[in-house]
Structure formats: structure tokens, C-alpha cells
Amino acid sequence: MTTIQHGLSREIDTVRREALDHLDTLRSASDATLWEGAFLGPKGQVTSLLRGLGTLPAEERPIAGRAAQQLRDELAAAFAPLRDRLETEALGLRLASEAVDVSLPGRKPTIGAAHPISTMIDELVEIFALLGFQAVFGPEVETARYNFDLLNIPAEHPARDVWDTIHVQTDGEEIVLRTHTSPMQARTMERIQPPVRVIVPGVSFRFEAQDASHEWQFTQLEGLAVDRNITMADLKGTLQEMARQLFGPERRIRFRCDYFPFVEPGVEFAVDCAICKGRGCRVCKHTGWLEMGGAGMVHPHVLRGVGYDPDEVCGFAFGLGIDRLAMMKYGVDDLRAFANNDIRFLRDFARAIG
Ligand code: DAH
């Protein structure tokens, strides 16, 4: 054996000892990866031993080569089962830490509830459907033509002042936030021929100071029926049926003269108080009646404005405040609660009406 070979075999022994000693200390999969890099990897000690063979004289290479190969095989054979065991252990640990405990109780999702005004609208739509009325919806940003002109409220008419209008545009075409749902009367009649029976639930807007019973944004329900031979009795019967469906079978309706430019004759209507049965209480302010809205027989000017012939057809119209109805029906005493979007109010309300 030459000195060089001798040196190499010593080096092989040193690497073997070092590698095997180290192998005993491996405790985890990442230890194993480090060990593999240090000894068997491309930059490992065994690999550099094998590379060093090239510097040996040709006749010595085979023996030295065999010894180095043998070392590599020996270390690889000792390492493989240990690495497998450590990797299996690591996998077991990971699976245990990521395990889902299917026996834990689930998280309860928060379920929303319908807004009281939506509930009221749904109820009204259902009641009027049974009376033959179809629900239609219109734009909240309106032209003055539909909001006023076609409702027999010309620009210079003093009645235009009754509505505290919020204007969107005053130059050129006058555009407003609709001050009532009545514009849909004209829009509907322009689109279809009699018989007409529609209701229009929707938000309306007025420039108004807010308090417990006034809001600048409120919800109305418009009603319109046009046909041959429609009378005030049809109007009264329709509103009475609505009141009975909402507040109980004994409810009565009261009409009193009022003025709205788009109806003639015009009335305001009230329902007798369901709480005190008309005797007088706090809710009806001791009058026995709860004001609901305005109504009347559609003015011939309105019919003519949309191309109907007032000698052939006639009709009734009504408009009521849905917020007011919801306050009565659900015992809410501040109108502002409906638009505030206070989640506590909405949650309590949803719980109350189940
Ligand atoms: N649009 C009226 C308002 O908001 C309410 C109203 C009165 C509607 C009489 C009607 C009606 O259809 O006939 O004050």
C-alpha cells in the first residue's frame, strides 16, 4: 500500500466514524436532512472523497475507489431506515397538530332578518294581491313632469309648495327626489290601458326636520284602480279590507274631505284604533282614529294627461305612509328607528315578530 493510499484509507475511516457517530444523534427529519447534506450530498464529505480519487495515480484508483464506494453504500444503508423513521414521525406530528376535532360543536352563523318595513310591504303586497292589485315599482329620482305636472300640479300651482321638494337638478329639466309614490300613477297609465289595478310601494323624500314622527326619507304605498264605473264605494271597500286584514275584522274606515290636486273629490282616511276599539287611548291620541293617508277619485285632468278618456273611464287612488302603518302594527314609537339601521333594534324586532 502506498502512502497516498494509506492516507486515503485513514481519511475514509475518519469520515466513517464521524458520520456514524453523528448518525446516532439524529432526532428529527430536519436533523436527517442536515446529516445527508454533510456526508452524502453533492457537497458532502463522502462525495468530496470520491472526487479526490482523480488525483491518485491510475493504478491506485480502483482500490481506493472501491473503498470510498463501500463507505458511501455503508453510510447510505445505515441512514435510510433512520431517515424513514424520522420522516414518519414528523408526518405523524403534523397530522396530529392539524387534526380536525369533528366532535367540537359548530359555530352558529349569524342569520339576518327582514327589515320591519320590508315585512310590512310584503304583507301589504299579499293583501292587495288578493284584491286584484299588482305591485309595481318606479324610480326614486323623478322628473317634475311625473312628480307634479301629470298629477295636475302645474309649476305655478300653489299646491306645489305643499311638498318640500329635494331637487337634484334645477337647470334644464327639473329633476327631483320623488316627494311621493304618486308619479307611478301616470307612469303606469301611460304604459297600459284600463282596467288598471296597481299598488306602488316605495321610498319617498322630503326636505323636512326629523323627529319621532317625521323623516326626510319615508316609505309610501300608492294605490290606483281605473276602469269603467268605479266609485267611491270601491275605494272605501278596498281600504276597509286592507285595514281589516292588517288590524282585525271589526276595523272601520273613516273618510273626511281633503284636498289633493290629483283627485276630485279628495279625502283623508283613518282607521278606528285597534287598541282601544275607538274609545280613545294614548296610541290614537284619544281621538279613536288613526290617520292613514290621502285618497280620492282620480282627477279628469290626470286621466286626460296620460291619454285616457275621462268620459269612458274613471278610478280611485290612495296613498298611505307605510312607516306609520308599521309603527302602529308593531308598536314602534320612533319613526327614525326604521332608517337608523341600528342592529339592536332590527334584532329585537326580528325576535319579536318571530
Ligand atoms: N301623494 C300624497 C302625499 O304624499 C298622498 C295621496 C293623496 C296619494 C291622495 C293619492 C291620493 O293617491 O289620491 O301626500
PDB file of N, CA and C in Angstrom, residues 236-332:
ATOM      1  N   LYS A 236    -113.619  52.832  -0.719  1.00  0.00           N
ATOM      2  CA  LYS A 236    -113.826  52.595   0.705  1.00  0.00           C
ATOM      3  C   LYS A 236    -113.733  51.099   1.026  1.00  0.00           C
ATOM      4  N   GLY A 237    -114.337  50.287   0.174  1.00  0.00           N
ATOM      5  CA  GLY A 237    -114.300  48.834   0.400  1.00  0.00           C
ATOM      6  C   GLY A 237    -112.872  48.297   0.363  1.00  0.00           C
ATOM      7  N   THR A 238    -112.078  48.812  -0.577  1.00  0.00           N
ATOM      8  CA  THR A 238    -110.689  48.347  -0.717  1.00  0.00           C
ATOM      9  C   THR A 238    -109.873  48.702   0.531  1.00  0.00           C
ATOM     10  N   LEU A 239    -109.996  49.965   0.968  1.00  0.00           N
ATOM     11  CA  LEU A 239    -109.214  50.397   2.130  1.00  0.00           C
ATOM     12  C   LEU A 239    -109.696  49.709   3.409  1.00  0.00           C
ATOM     13  N   GLN A 240    -111.008  49.483   3.481  1.00  0.00           N
ATOM     14  CA  GLN A 240    -111.553  48.801   4.658  1.00  0.00           C
ATOM     15  C   GLN A 240    -111.030  47.366   4.737  1.00  0.00           C
ATOM     16  N   GLU A 241    -110.985  46.715   3.580  1.00  0.00           N
ATOM     17  CA  GLU A 241    -110.486  45.340   3.558  1.00  0.00           C
ATOM     18  C   GLU A 241    -109.009  45.305   3.997  1.00  0.00           C
ATOM     19  N   MET A 242    -108.239  46.270   3.492  1.00  0.00           N
ATOM     20  CA  MET A 242    -106.830  46.331   3.897  1.00  0.00           C
ATOM     21  C   MET A 242    -106.707  46.501   5.419  1.00  0.00           C
ATOM     22  N   ALA A 243    -107.500  47.433   5.968  1.00  0.00           N
ATOM     23  CA  ALA A 243    -107.440  47.699   7.414  1.00  0.00           C
ATOM     24  C   ALA A 243    -107.837  46.458   8.208  1.00  0.00           C
ATOM     25  N   ARG A 244    -108.830  45.733   7.722  1.00  0.00           N
ATOM     26  CA  ARG A 244    -109.285  44.535   8.448  1.00  0.00           C
ATOM     27  C   ARG A 244    -108.250  43.424   8.398  1.00  0.00           C
ATOM     28  N   GLN A 245    -107.624  43.299   7.226  1.00  0.00           N
ATOM     29  CA  GLN A 245    -106.575  42.271   7.111  1.00  0.00           C
ATOM     30  C   GLN A 245    -105.400  42.604   8.039  1.00  0.00           C
ATOM     31  N   LEU A 246    -105.096  43.898   8.153  1.00  0.00           N
ATOM     32  CA  LEU A 246    -103.937  44.289   8.957  1.00  0.00           C
ATOM     33  C   LEU A 246    -104.242  44.321  10.447  1.00  0.00           C
ATOM     34  N   PHE A 247    -105.427  44.857  10.799  1.00  0.00           N
ATOM     35  CA  PHE A 247    -105.670  45.160  12.210  1.00  0.00           C
ATOM     36  C   PHE A 247    -106.869  44.435  12.818  1.00  0.00           C
ATOM     37  N   GLY A 248    -107.482  43.527  12.092  1.00  0.00           N
ATOM     38  CA  GLY A 248    -108.580  42.778  12.695  1.00  0.00           C
ATOM     39  C   GLY A 248    -109.905  43.033  11.992  1.00  0.00           C
ATOM     40  N   PRO A 249    -110.817  42.054  12.067  1.00  0.00           N
ATOM     41  CA  PRO A 249    -112.037  42.053  11.252  1.00  0.00           C
ATOM     42  C   PRO A 249    -113.080  43.111  11.614  1.00  0.00           C
ATOM     43  N   GLU A 250    -112.958  43.758  12.789  1.00  0.00           N
ATOM     44  CA  GLU A 250    -114.005  44.748  13.114  1.00  0.00           C
ATOM     45  C   GLU A 250    -113.622  46.159  12.688  1.00  0.00           C
ATOM     46  N   ARG A 251    -112.442  46.301  12.106  1.00  0.00           N
ATOM     47  CA  ARG A 251    -111.981  47.670  11.824  1.00  0.00           C
ATOM     48  C   ARG A 251    -112.913  48.430  10.898  1.00  0.00           C
ATOM     49  N   ARG A 252    -113.041  49.750  11.176  1.00  0.00           N
ATOM     50  CA  ARG A 252    -113.857  50.614  10.332  1.00  0.00           C
ATOM     51  C   ARG A 252    -112.976  51.708   9.733  1.00  0.00           C
ATOM     52  N   ILE A 253    -113.441  52.251   8.605  1.00  0.00           N
ATOM     53  CA  ILE A 253    -112.681  53.291   7.899  1.00  0.00           C
ATOM     54  C   ILE A 253    -113.465  54.600   7.947  1.00  0.00           C
ATOM     55  N   ARG A 254    -112.748  55.691   8.140  1.00  0.00           N
ATOM     56  CA  ARG A 254    -113.417  56.994   8.123  1.00  0.00           C
ATOM     57  C   ARG A 254    -112.828  57.861   7.002  1.00  0.00           C
ATOM     58  N   PHE A 255    -113.705  58.487   6.211  1.00  0.00           N
ATOM     59  CA  PHE A 255    -113.270  59.445   5.192  1.00  0.00           C
ATOM     60  C   PHE A 255    -113.631  60.852   5.641  1.00  0.00           C
ATOM     61  N   ARG A 256    -112.720  61.791   5.466  1.00  0.00           N
ATOM     62  CA  ARG A 256    -113.082  63.199   5.673  1.00  0.00           C
ATOM     63  C   ARG A 256    -112.542  64.000   4.492  1.00  0.00           C
ATOM     64  N   CYS A 257    -113.279  65.064   4.141  1.00  0.00           N
ATOM     65  CA  CYS A 257    -112.883  65.852   2.970  1.00  0.00           C
ATOM     66  C   CYS A 257    -111.451  66.354   3.107  1.00  0.00           C
ATOM     67  N   ASP A 258    -110.721  66.298   2.012  1.00  0.00           N
ATOM     68  CA  ASP A 258    -109.370  66.847   1.987  1.00  0.00           C
ATOM     69  C   ASP A 258    -109.079  67.264   0.557  1.00  0.00           C
ATOM     70  N   TYR A 259    -107.972  67.927   0.367  1.00  0.00           N
ATOM     71  CA  TYR A 259    -107.653  68.389  -0.989  1.00  0.00           C
ATOM     72  C   TYR A 259    -106.307  67.852  -1.450  1.00  0.00           C
ATOM     73  N   PHE A 260    -106.326  67.173  -2.583  1.00  0.00           N
ATOM     74  CA  PHE A 260    -105.110  66.794  -3.299  1.00  0.00           C
ATOM     75  C   PHE A 260    -105.390  67.101  -4.764  1.00  0.00           C
ATOM     76  N   PRO A 261    -104.477  67.798  -5.449  1.00  0.00           N
ATOM     77  CA  PRO A 261    -104.775  68.259  -6.808  1.00  0.00           C
ATOM     78  C   PRO A 261    -105.115  67.130  -7.784  1.00  0.00           C
ATOM     79  N   PHE A 262    -104.657  65.912  -7.498  1.00  0.00           N
ATOM     80  CA  PHE A 262    -104.827  64.831  -8.481  1.00  0.00           C
ATOM     81  C   PHE A 262    -106.064  63.981  -8.242  1.00  0.00           C
ATOM     82  N   VAL A 263    -106.874  64.367  -7.271  1.00  0.00           N
ATOM     83  CA  VAL A 263    -108.138  63.645  -7.049  1.00  0.00           C
ATOM     84  C   VAL A 263    -109.285  64.639  -6.852  1.00  0.00           C
ATOM     85  N   GLU A 264    -110.489  64.223  -7.222  1.00  0.00           N
ATOM     86  CA  GLU A 264    -111.673  65.058  -7.017  1.00  0.00           C
ATOM     87  C   GLU A 264    -112.902  64.153  -6.974  1.00  0.00           C
ATOM     88  N   PRO A 265    -113.605  63.994  -5.872  1.00  0.00           N
ATOM     89  CA  PRO A 265    -113.286  64.586  -4.588  1.00  0.00           C
ATOM     90  C   PRO A 265    -112.086  63.909  -3.924  1.00  0.00           C
ATOM     91  N   GLY A 266    -111.463  64.635  -2.976  1.00  0.00           N
ATOM     92  CA  GLY A 266    -110.327  64.079  -2.248  1.00  0.00           C
ATOM     93  C   GLY A 266    -110.692  63.862  -0.788  1.00  0.00           C
ATOM     94  N   VAL A 267    -110.081  62.877  -0.174  1.00  0.00           N
ATOM     95  CA  VAL A 267    -110.356  62.599   1.240  1.00  0.00           C
ATOM     96  C   VAL A 267    -109.065  62.270   1.977  1.00  0.00           C
ATOM     97  N   GLU A 268    -109.128  62.409   3.269  1.00  0.00           N
ATOM     98  CA  GLU A 268    -108.092  61.783   4.104  1.00  0.00           C
ATOM     99  C   GLU A 268    -108.797  60.614   4.756  1.00  0.00           C
ATOM    100  N   PHE A 269    -108.083  59.529   4.974  1.00  0.00           N
ATOM    101  CA  PHE A 269    -108.774  58.399   5.581  1.00  0.00           C
ATOM    102  C   PHE A 269    -108.072  57.919   6.836  1.00  0.00           C
ATOM    103  N   ALA A 270    -108.874  57.398   7.740  1.00  0.00           N
ATOM    104  CA  ALA A 270    -108.355  56.925   9.022  1.00  0.00           C
ATOM    105  C   ALA A 270    -109.013  55.587   9.335  1.00  0.00           C
ATOM    106  N   VAL A 271    -108.384  54.826  10.222  1.00  0.00           N
ATOM    107  CA  VAL A 271    -108.955  53.552  10.649  1.00  0.00           C
ATOM    108  C   VAL A 271    -109.202  53.666  12.157  1.00  0.00           C
ATOM    109  N   ASP A 272    -110.287  53.062  12.630  1.00  0.00           N
ATOM    110  CA  ASP A 272    -110.543  53.187  14.067  1.00  0.00           C
ATOM    111  C   ASP A 272    -109.477  52.414  14.828  1.00  0.00           C
ATOM    112  N   CYS A 273    -109.092  52.951  15.961  1.00  0.00           N
ATOM    113  CA  CYS A 273    -107.932  52.450  16.701  1.00  0.00           C
ATOM    114  C   CYS A 273    -108.174  51.016  17.186  1.00  0.00           C
ATOM    115  N   ALA A 274    -107.262  50.123  16.780  1.00  0.00           N
ATOM    116  CA  ALA A 274    -107.435  48.705  17.118  1.00  0.00           C
ATOM    117  C   ALA A 274    -107.168  48.448  18.599  1.00  0.00           C
ATOM    118  N   ILE A 275    -106.450  49.378  19.234  1.00  0.00           N
ATOM    119  CA  ILE A 275    -106.065  49.153  20.628  1.00  0.00           C
ATOM    120  C   ILE A 275    -107.225  49.450  21.571  1.00  0.00           C
ATOM    121  N   CYS A 276    -107.882  50.624  21.370  1.00  0.00           N
ATOM    122  CA  CYS A 276    -108.975  50.995  22.283  1.00  0.00           C
ATOM    123  C   CYS A 276    -110.337  50.774  21.625  1.00  0.00           C
ATOM    124  N   LYS A 277    -110.339  50.224  20.421  1.00  0.00           N
ATOM    125  CA  LYS A 277    -111.582  49.986  19.663  1.00  0.00           C
ATOM    126  C   LYS A 277    -112.370  51.285  19.473  1.00  0.00           C
ATOM    127  N   GLY A 278    -111.650  52.382  19.311  1.00  0.00           N
ATOM    128  CA  GLY A 278    -112.317  53.654  19.016  1.00  0.00           C
ATOM    129  C   GLY A 278    -112.699  54.456  20.241  1.00  0.00           C
ATOM    130  N   ARG A 279    -112.447  53.915  21.436  1.00  0.00           N
ATOM    131  CA  ARG A 279    -112.872  54.659  22.644  1.00  0.00           C
ATOM    132  C   ARG A 279    -111.909  55.807  22.974  1.00  0.00           C
ATOM    133  N   GLY A 280    -110.678  55.684  22.489  1.00  0.00           N
ATOM    134  CA  GLY A 280    -109.702  56.737  22.788  1.00  0.00           C
ATOM    135  C   GLY A 280    -108.605  56.223  23.707  1.00  0.00           C
ATOM    136  N   CYS A 281    -107.358  56.343  23.256  1.00  0.00           N
ATOM    137  CA  CYS A 281    -106.232  55.906  24.096  1.00  0.00           C
ATOM    138  C   CYS A 281    -104.994  56.709  23.706  1.00  0.00           C
ATOM    139  N   ARG A 282    -103.852  56.366  24.311  1.00  0.00           N
ATOM    140  CA  ARG A 282    -102.635  57.123  24.056  1.00  0.00           C
ATOM    141  C   ARG A 282    -102.197  56.994  22.595  1.00  0.00           C
ATOM    142  N   VAL A 283    -102.324  55.756  22.060  1.00  0.00           N
ATOM    143  CA  VAL A 283    -101.851  55.499  20.701  1.00  0.00           C
ATOM    144  C   VAL A 283    -102.597  56.363  19.671  1.00  0.00           C
ATOM    145  N   CYS A 284    -103.929  56.486  19.841  1.00  0.00           N
ATOM    146  CA  CYS A 284    -104.707  57.288  18.876  1.00  0.00           C
ATOM    147  C   CYS A 284    -104.877  58.718  19.367  1.00  0.00           C
ATOM    148  N   LYS A 285    -104.103  59.078  20.361  1.00  0.00           N
ATOM    149  CA  LYS A 285    -104.154  60.425  20.961  1.00  0.00           C
ATOM    150  C   LYS A 285    -105.577  60.788  21.369  1.00  0.00           C
ATOM    151  N   HIS A 286    -106.279  59.810  21.888  1.00  0.00           N
ATOM    152  CA  HIS A 286    -107.643  59.978  22.417  1.00  0.00           C
ATOM    153  C   HIS A 286    -108.661  60.446  21.396  1.00  0.00           C
ATOM    154  N   THR A 287    -108.379  60.156  20.115  1.00  0.00           N
ATOM    155  CA  THR A 287    -109.356  60.525  19.095  1.00  0.00           C
ATOM    156  C   THR A 287    -110.155  59.299  18.659  1.00  0.00           C
ATOM    157  N   GLY A 288    -109.651  58.107  18.940  1.00  0.00           N
ATOM    158  CA  GLY A 288    -110.317  56.890  18.491  1.00  0.00           C
ATOM    159  C   GLY A 288    -109.970  56.508  17.052  1.00  0.00           C
ATOM    160  N   TRP A 289    -109.232  57.386  16.346  1.00  0.00           N
ATOM    161  CA  TRP A 289    -108.903  57.142  14.931  1.00  0.00           C
ATOM    162  C   TRP A 289    -107.411  57.279  14.672  1.00  0.00           C
ATOM    163  N   LEU A 290    -106.924  56.487  13.739  1.00  0.00           N
ATOM    164  CA  LEU A 290    -105.522  56.615  13.337  1.00  0.00           C
ATOM    165  C   LEU A 290    -105.467  57.058  11.875  1.00  0.00           C
ATOM    166  N   GLU A 291    -104.853  58.204  11.630  1.00  0.00           N
ATOM    167  CA  GLU A 291    -104.738  58.726  10.262  1.00  0.00           C
ATOM    168  C   GLU A 291    -103.871  57.787   9.427  1.00  0.00           C
ATOM    169  N   MET A 292    -104.330  57.467   8.222  1.00  0.00           N
ATOM    170  CA  MET A 292    -103.539  56.557   7.384  1.00  0.00           C
ATOM    171  C   MET A 292    -103.009  57.209   6.108  1.00  0.00           C
ATOM    172  N   GLY A 293    -103.760  58.136   5.498  1.00  0.00           N
ATOM    173  CA  GLY A 293    -103.265  58.734   4.264  1.00  0.00           C
ATOM    174  C   GLY A 293    -104.340  59.495   3.525  1.00  0.00           C
ATOM    175  N   GLY A 294    -104.050  59.760   2.236  1.00  0.00           N
ATOM    176  CA  GLY A 294    -104.989  60.503   1.400  1.00  0.00           C
ATOM    177  C   GLY A 294    -105.517  59.604   0.301  1.00  0.00           C
ATOM    178  N   ALA A 295    -106.668  60.018  -0.274  1.00  0.00           N
ATOM    179  CA  ALA A 295    -107.268  59.216  -1.345  1.00  0.00           C
ATOM    180  C   ALA A 295    -108.289  60.062  -2.095  1.00  0.00           C
ATOM    181  N   GLY A 296    -108.879  59.477  -3.107  1.00  0.00           N
ATOM    182  CA  GLY A 296    -109.927  60.194  -3.832  1.00  0.00           C
ATOM    183  C   GLY A 296    -110.184  59.569  -5.185  1.00  0.00           C
ATOM    184  N   MET A 297    -111.069  60.240  -5.945  1.00  0.00           N
ATOM    185  CA  MET A 297    -111.357  59.780  -7.303  1.00  0.00           C
ATOM    186  C   MET A 297    -110.386  60.494  -8.252  1.00  0.00           C
ATOM    187  N   VAL A 298    -109.745  59.752  -9.112  1.00  0.00           N
ATOM    188  CA  VAL A 298    -108.692  60.302  -9.977  1.00  0.00           C
ATOM    189  C   VAL A 298    -109.250  61.501 -10.779  1.00  0.00           C
ATOM    190  N   HIS A 299    -108.535  62.607 -10.719  1.00  0.00           N
ATOM    191  CA  HIS A 299    -108.973  63.839 -11.391  1.00  0.00           C
ATOM    192  C   HIS A 299    -108.990  63.641 -12.917  1.00  0.00           C
ATOM    193  N   PRO A 300    -110.036  64.156 -13.585  1.00  0.00           N
ATOM    194  CA  PRO A 300    -110.106  64.003 -15.053  1.00  0.00           C
ATOM    195  C   PRO A 300    -108.859  64.554 -15.760  1.00  0.00           C
ATOM    196  N   HIS A 301    -108.247  65.593 -15.218  1.00  0.00           N
ATOM    197  CA  HIS A 301    -107.018  66.132 -15.834  1.00  0.00           C
ATOM    198  C   HIS A 301    -105.908  65.088 -15.853  1.00  0.00           C
ATOM    199  N   VAL A 302    -105.844  64.295 -14.794  1.00  0.00           N
ATOM    200  CA  VAL A 302    -104.802  63.266 -14.716  1.00  0.00           C
ATOM    201  C   VAL A 302    -105.075  62.189 -15.768  1.00  0.00           C
ATOM    202  N   LEU A 303    -106.330  61.797 -15.875  1.00  0.00           N
ATOM    203  CA  LEU A 303    -106.688  60.771 -16.864  1.00  0.00           C
ATOM    204  C   LEU A 303    -106.389  61.282 -18.271  1.00  0.00           C
ATOM    205  N   ARG A 304    -106.772  62.527 -18.536  1.00  0.00           N
ATOM    206  CA  ARG A 304    -106.556  63.086 -19.867  1.00  0.00           C
ATOM    207  C   ARG A 304    -105.058  63.194 -20.149  1.00  0.00           C
ATOM    208  N   GLY A 305    -104.277  63.562 -19.140  1.00  0.00           N
ATOM    209  CA  GLY A 305    -102.827  63.749 -19.292  1.00  0.00           C
ATOM    210  C   GLY A 305    -102.112  62.498 -19.783  1.00  0.00           C
ATOM    211  N   VAL A 306    -102.657  61.343 -19.482  1.00  0.00           N
ATOM    212  CA  VAL A 306    -101.984  60.106 -19.918  1.00  0.00           C
ATOM    213  C   VAL A 306    -102.708  59.488 -21.118  1.00  0.00           C
ATOM    214  N   GLY A 307    -103.665  60.261 -21.681  1.00  0.00           N
ATOM    215  CA  GLY A 307    -104.336  59.799 -22.900  1.00  0.00           C
ATOM    216  C   GLY A 307    -105.575  58.954 -22.654  1.00  0.00           C
ATOM    217  N   TYR A 308    -106.055  58.911 -21.414  1.00  0.00           N
ATOM    218  CA  TYR A 308    -107.310  58.204 -21.152  1.00  0.00           C
ATOM    219  C   TYR A 308    -108.472  59.168 -21.399  1.00  0.00           C
ATOM    220  N   ASP A 309    -109.662  58.624 -21.669  1.00  0.00           N
ATOM    221  CA  ASP A 309    -110.842  59.448 -21.872  1.00  0.00           C
ATOM    222  C   ASP A 309    -111.679  59.446 -20.588  1.00  0.00           C
ATOM    223  N   PRO A 310    -111.729  60.589 -19.879  1.00  0.00           N
ATOM    224  CA  PRO A 310    -112.447  60.633 -18.597  1.00  0.00           C
ATOM    225  C   PRO A 310    -113.954  60.392 -18.752  1.00  0.00           C
ATOM    226  N   ASP A 311    -114.469  60.481 -20.000  1.00  0.00           N
ATOM    227  CA  ASP A 311    -115.885  60.161 -20.184  1.00  0.00           C
ATOM    228  C   ASP A 311    -116.099  58.655 -20.255  1.00  0.00           C
ATOM    229  N   GLU A 312    -115.040  57.937 -20.514  1.00  0.00           N
ATOM    230  CA  GLU A 312    -115.146  56.479 -20.658  1.00  0.00           C
ATOM    231  C   GLU A 312    -114.755  55.753 -19.364  1.00  0.00           C
ATOM    232  N   VAL A 313    -113.632  56.215 -18.754  1.00  0.00           N
ATOM    233  CA  VAL A 313    -113.123  55.504 -17.572  1.00  0.00           C
ATOM    234  C   VAL A 313    -112.952  56.453 -16.392  1.00  0.00           C
ATOM    235  N   CYS A 314    -112.965  55.896 -15.222  1.00  0.00           N
ATOM    236  CA  CYS A 314    -112.703  56.687 -14.026  1.00  0.00           C
ATOM    237  C   CYS A 314    -112.000  55.784 -13.021  1.00  0.00           C
ATOM    238  N   GLY A 315    -111.594  56.347 -11.891  1.00  0.00           N
ATOM    239  CA  GLY A 315    -110.875  55.480 -10.960  1.00  0.00           C
ATOM    240  C   GLY A 315    -110.643  56.128  -9.613  1.00  0.00           C
ATOM    241  N   PHE A 316    -110.075  55.353  -8.734  1.00  0.00           N
ATOM    242  CA  PHE A 316    -109.700  55.915  -7.437  1.00  0.00           C
ATOM    243  C   PHE A 316    -108.201  55.758  -7.223  1.00  0.00           C
ATOM    244  N   ALA A 317    -107.666  56.581  -6.333  1.00  0.00           N
ATOM    245  CA  ALA A 317    -106.248  56.490  -5.982  1.00  0.00           C
ATOM    246  C   ALA A 317    -106.132  56.713  -4.484  1.00  0.00           C
ATOM    247  N   PHE A 318    -105.094  56.154  -3.912  1.00  0.00           N
ATOM    248  CA  PHE A 318    -104.840  56.424  -2.494  1.00  0.00           C
ATOM    249  C   PHE A 318    -103.342  56.358  -2.232  1.00  0.00           C
ATOM    250  N   GLY A 319    -102.940  56.992  -1.166  1.00  0.00           N
ATOM    251  CA  GLY A 319    -101.524  56.943  -0.792  1.00  0.00           C
ATOM    252  C   GLY A 319    -101.434  56.899   0.721  1.00  0.00           C
ATOM    253  N   LEU A 320    -100.628  55.995   1.234  1.00  0.00           N
ATOM    254  CA  LEU A 320    -100.518  55.929   2.694  1.00  0.00           C
ATOM    255  C   LEU A 320     -99.067  55.756   3.119  1.00  0.00           C
ATOM    256  N   GLY A 321     -98.812  56.112   4.356  1.00  0.00           N
ATOM    257  CA  GLY A 321     -97.445  56.006   4.874  1.00  0.00           C
ATOM    258  C   GLY A 321     -97.211  54.635   5.478  1.00  0.00           C
ATOM    259  N   ILE A 322     -96.286  53.892   4.870  1.00  0.00           N
ATOM    260  CA  ILE A 322     -96.014  52.535   5.367  1.00  0.00           C
ATOM    261  C   ILE A 322     -95.316  52.574   6.728  1.00  0.00           C
ATOM    262  N   ASP A 323     -94.467  53.574   6.933  1.00  0.00           N
ATOM    263  CA  ASP A 323     -93.765  53.681   8.217  1.00  0.00           C
ATOM    264  C   ASP A 323     -94.781  53.830   9.349  1.00  0.00           C
ATOM    265  N   ARG A 324     -95.778  54.695   9.102  1.00  0.00           N
ATOM    266  CA  ARG A 324     -96.815  54.944  10.100  1.00  0.00           C
ATOM    267  C   ARG A 324     -97.565  53.635  10.391  1.00  0.00           C
ATOM    268  N   LEU A 325     -97.891  52.911   9.323  1.00  0.00           N
ATOM    269  CA  LEU A 325     -98.594  51.627   9.489  1.00  0.00           C
ATOM    270  C   LEU A 325     -97.764  50.648  10.313  1.00  0.00           C
ATOM    271  N   ALA A 326     -96.456  50.583   9.976  1.00  0.00           N
ATOM    272  CA  ALA A 326     -95.568  49.645  10.685  1.00  0.00           C
ATOM    273  C   ALA A 326     -95.444  50.040  12.149  1.00  0.00           C
ATOM    274  N   MET A 327     -95.399  51.358  12.418  1.00  0.00           N
ATOM    275  CA  MET A 327     -95.323  51.819  13.812  1.00  0.00           C
ATOM    276  C   MET A 327     -96.537  51.328  14.591  1.00  0.00           C
ATOM    277  N   MET A 328     -97.716  51.474  13.965  1.00  0.00           N
ATOM    278  CA  MET A 328     -98.950  51.046  14.637  1.00  0.00           C
ATOM    279  C   MET A 328     -98.973  49.540  14.818  1.00  0.00           C
ATOM    280  N   LYS A 329     -98.666  48.862  13.722  1.00  0.00           N
ATOM    281  CA  LYS A 329     -98.802  47.412  13.748  1.00  0.00           C
ATOM    282  C   LYS A 329     -97.801  46.764  14.698  1.00  0.00           C
ATOM    283  N   TYR A 330     -96.568  47.289  14.727  1.00  0.00           N
ATOM    284  CA  TYR A 330     -95.534  46.635  15.523  1.00  0.00           C
ATOM    285  C   TYR A 330     -95.210  47.382  16.812  1.00  0.00           C
ATOM    286  N   GLY A 331     -95.972  48.454  17.093  1.00  0.00           N
ATOM    287  CA  GLY A 331     -95.763  49.184  18.341  1.00  0.00           C
ATOM    288  C   GLY A 331     -94.394  49.839  18.434  1.00  0.00           C
ATOM    289  N   VAL A 332     -93.920  50.434  17.332  1.00  0.00           N
ATOM    290  CA  VAL A 332     -92.649  51.164  17.351  1.00  0.00           C
ATOM    291  C   VAL A 332     -92.992  52.629  17.583  1.00  0.00           C
TER     292      VAL A 332
END
